[in-house]
Coordinates of C-alpha atoms in Angstrom, one line a residue:
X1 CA -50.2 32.4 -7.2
X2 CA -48.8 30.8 -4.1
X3 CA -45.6 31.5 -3.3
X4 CA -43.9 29.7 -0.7
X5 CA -41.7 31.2 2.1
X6 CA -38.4 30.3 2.9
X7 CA -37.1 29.1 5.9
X8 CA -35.8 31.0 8.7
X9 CA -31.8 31.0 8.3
X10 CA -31.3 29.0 11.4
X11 CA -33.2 26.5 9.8
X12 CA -31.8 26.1 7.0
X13 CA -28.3 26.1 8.8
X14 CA -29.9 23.3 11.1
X15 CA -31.0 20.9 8.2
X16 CA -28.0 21.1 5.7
X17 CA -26.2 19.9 9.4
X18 CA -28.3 17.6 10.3
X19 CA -28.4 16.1 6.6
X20 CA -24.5 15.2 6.9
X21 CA -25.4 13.2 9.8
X22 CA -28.8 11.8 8.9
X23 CA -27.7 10.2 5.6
X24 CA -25.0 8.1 6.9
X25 CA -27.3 7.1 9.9
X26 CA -29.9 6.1 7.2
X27 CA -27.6 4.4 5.0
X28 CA -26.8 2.1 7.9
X29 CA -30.2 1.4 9.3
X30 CA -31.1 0.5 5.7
X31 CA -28.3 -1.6 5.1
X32 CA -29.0 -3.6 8.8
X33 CA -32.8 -3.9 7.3
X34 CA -32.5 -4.9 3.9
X35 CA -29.4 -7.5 6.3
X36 CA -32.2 -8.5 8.3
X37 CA -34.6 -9.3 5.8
X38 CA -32.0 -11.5 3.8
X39 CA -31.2 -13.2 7.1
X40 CA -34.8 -13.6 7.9
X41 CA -35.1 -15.4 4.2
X42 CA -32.5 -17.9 5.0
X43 CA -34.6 -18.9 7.9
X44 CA -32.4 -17.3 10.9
X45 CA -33.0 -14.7 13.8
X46 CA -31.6 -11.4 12.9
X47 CA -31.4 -10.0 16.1
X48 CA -29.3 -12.8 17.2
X49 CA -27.2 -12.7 14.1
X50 CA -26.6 -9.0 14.6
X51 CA -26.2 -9.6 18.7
X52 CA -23.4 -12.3 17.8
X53 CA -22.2 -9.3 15.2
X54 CA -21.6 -7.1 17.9
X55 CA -20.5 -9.6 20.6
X56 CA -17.9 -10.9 18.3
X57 CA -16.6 -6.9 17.4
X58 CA -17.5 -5.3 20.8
X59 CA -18.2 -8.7 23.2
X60 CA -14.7 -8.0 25.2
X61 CA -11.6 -6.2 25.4
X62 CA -9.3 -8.7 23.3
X63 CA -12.2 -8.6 20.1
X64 CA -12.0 -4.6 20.6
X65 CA -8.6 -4.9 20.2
X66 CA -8.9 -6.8 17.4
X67 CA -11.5 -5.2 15.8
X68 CA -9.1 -1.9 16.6
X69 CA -6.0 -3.7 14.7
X70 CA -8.2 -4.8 11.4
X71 CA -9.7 -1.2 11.0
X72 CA -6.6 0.8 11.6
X73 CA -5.2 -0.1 8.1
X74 CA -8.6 0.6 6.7
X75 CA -8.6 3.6 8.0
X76 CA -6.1 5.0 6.8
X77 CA -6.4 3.5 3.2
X78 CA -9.6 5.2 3.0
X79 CA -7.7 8.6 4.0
X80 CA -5.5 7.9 1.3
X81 CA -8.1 7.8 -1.5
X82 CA -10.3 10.8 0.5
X83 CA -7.1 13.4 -0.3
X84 CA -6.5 12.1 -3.5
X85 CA -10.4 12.5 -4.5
X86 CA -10.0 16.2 -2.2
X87 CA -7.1 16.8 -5.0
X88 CA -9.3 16.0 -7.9
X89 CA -7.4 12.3 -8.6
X90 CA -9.7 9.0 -8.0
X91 CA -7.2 6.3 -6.8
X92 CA -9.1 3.1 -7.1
X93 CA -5.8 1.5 -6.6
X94 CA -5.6 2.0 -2.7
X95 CA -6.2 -1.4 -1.8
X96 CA -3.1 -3.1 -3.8
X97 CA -0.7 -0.4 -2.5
X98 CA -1.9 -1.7 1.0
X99 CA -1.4 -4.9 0.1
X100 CA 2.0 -3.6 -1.5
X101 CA 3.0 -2.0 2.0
X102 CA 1.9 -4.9 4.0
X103 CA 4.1 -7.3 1.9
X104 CA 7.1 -4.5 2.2
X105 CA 6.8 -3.9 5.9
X106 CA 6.6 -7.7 6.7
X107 CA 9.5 -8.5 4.8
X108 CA 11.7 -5.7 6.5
X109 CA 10.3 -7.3 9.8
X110 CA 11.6 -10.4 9.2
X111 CA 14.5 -9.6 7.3
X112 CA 16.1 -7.5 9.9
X113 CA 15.7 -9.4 12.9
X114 CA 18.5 -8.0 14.9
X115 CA 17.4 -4.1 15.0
X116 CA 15.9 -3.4 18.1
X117 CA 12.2 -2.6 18.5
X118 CA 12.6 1.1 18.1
X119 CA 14.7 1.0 14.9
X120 CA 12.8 -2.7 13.1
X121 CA 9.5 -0.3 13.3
X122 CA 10.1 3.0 12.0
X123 CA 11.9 1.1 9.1
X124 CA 8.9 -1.0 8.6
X125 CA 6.6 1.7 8.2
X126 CA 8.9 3.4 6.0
X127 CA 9.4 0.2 3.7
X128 CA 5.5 0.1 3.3
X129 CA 5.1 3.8 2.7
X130 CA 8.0 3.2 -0.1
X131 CA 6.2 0.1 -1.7
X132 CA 3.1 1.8 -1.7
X133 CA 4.1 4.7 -3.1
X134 CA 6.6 3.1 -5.6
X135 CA 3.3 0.9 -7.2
X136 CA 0.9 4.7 -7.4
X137 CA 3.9 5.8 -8.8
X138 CA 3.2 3.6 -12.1
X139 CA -0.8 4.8 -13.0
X140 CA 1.0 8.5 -11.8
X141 CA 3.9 8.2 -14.6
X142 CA 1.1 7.1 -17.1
X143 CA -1.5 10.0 -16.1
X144 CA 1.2 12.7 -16.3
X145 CA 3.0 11.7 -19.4
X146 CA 0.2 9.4 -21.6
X147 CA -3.0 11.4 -20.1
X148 CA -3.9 7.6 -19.2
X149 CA -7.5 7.4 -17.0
X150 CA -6.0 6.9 -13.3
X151 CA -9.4 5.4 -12.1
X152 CA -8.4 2.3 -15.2
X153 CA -4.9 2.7 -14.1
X154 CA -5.0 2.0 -10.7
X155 CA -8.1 -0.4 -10.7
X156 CA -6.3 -2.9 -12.9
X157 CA -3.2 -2.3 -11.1
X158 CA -5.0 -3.7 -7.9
X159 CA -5.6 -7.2 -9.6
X160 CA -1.3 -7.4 -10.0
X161 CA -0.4 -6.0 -6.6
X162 CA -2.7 -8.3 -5.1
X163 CA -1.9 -11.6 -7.0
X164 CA 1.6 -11.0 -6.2
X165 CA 1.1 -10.7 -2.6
X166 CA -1.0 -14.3 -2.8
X167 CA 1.9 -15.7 -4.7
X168 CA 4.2 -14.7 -2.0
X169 CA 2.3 -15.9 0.8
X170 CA 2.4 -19.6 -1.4
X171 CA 6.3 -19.7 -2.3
X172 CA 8.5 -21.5 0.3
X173 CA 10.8 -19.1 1.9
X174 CA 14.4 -19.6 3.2
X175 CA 14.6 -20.9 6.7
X176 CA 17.4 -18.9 8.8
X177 CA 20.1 -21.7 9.2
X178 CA 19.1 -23.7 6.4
X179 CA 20.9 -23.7 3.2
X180 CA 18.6 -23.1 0.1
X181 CA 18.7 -21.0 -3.2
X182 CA 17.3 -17.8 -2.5
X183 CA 18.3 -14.4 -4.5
X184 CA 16.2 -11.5 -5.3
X185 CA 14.7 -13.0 -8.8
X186 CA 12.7 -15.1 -6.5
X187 CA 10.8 -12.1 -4.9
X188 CA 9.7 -11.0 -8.6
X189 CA 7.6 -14.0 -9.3
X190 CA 10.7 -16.5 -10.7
X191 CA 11.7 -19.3 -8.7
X192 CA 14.8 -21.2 -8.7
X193 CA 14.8 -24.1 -10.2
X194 CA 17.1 -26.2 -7.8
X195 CA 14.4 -24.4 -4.7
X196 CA 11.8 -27.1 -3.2

């Protein structure tokens, strides 16, 4: 009976490396092919689809910077869910507590106009790290004390976080100067009825 030999332990060390490299590498080319041959169907070049792609991302300095300021938040969401998944918890709810911070951070921006630079930033980030944290806080509560599924939790809890957010980007706001109705019941989804 044949028996086969292993590999030489440098080998072995080599590949399981090279494997943590070579299957994201793979996972992209596919995805550009399988791209490609959708783009090919609706009767386009790919190559210059995917050379306007990269212009648009990479073409000068203010698309890197833009590019840049789109992925940071990304980013860092994804590092969120990474050490909660390292921890053994799957929070699926990442993208509404960005959403959540976004909406917290902008509204301390605009709220507290007068700070200076230095003060107006470190508050904002800390009003977006609050508001995120407050809405994990809810699928937390019900993991620890109900033994509720997180990944149901948090997943659904997305679909409020972000509905909200919409919903605030559609009410009218108060205009600095300008005398309209405008308490805090407003900014949990009831508007005044004497407001435009």
């Amino acid at each position: 009976m044949y028996t086969r030999k292993p590999l030489p332990a440098w080998i072995s060390k080599f590949l399981d490396k090279s494997l943590n490299i070579l299957i994201p590498v793979l996972a992209i080319l596919a995805a550009f092919f399988v791209s490609g041959l959708l783009i090919l169907a609706w009767g386009s070049n790919p190559l210059e689809a995917y050379a306007a792609l990269f212009s648009g991302a990479f073409g000068s300095l203010n698309a890197i910077a833009t590019t840049l300021t789109r992925l940071t938040p990304l980013v860092f969401t994804g590092l969120a869910v990474a050490y909660g998944y390292r921890s053994g918890f799957f929070n699926v709810g990442a993208e509404g507590q960005l959403f959540m911070g976004g909406l917290a951070a902008t509204w301390v921006a605009v709220t507290f106009t007068e700070l200076p630079g230095i003060l107006l930033i470190p508050l904002s980030m800390l009003a977006a790290a609050a508001a995120g944290s407050m809405l994990a806080l809810i699928p937390g509560y019900l993991k620890a004390s109900r033994g509720f599924n997180e990944v149901l939790t948090t997943l659904l809890i997305n679909y409020i976080a972000i509905q909200y957010f919409e919903w605030t980007l559609r009410i009218d706001h108060p205009t600095k100067g300008v005398d309209q109705t405008w308490t805090p019941v407003n900014w949990f989804g009831i508007k005044d009825a004497s407001q435009q």
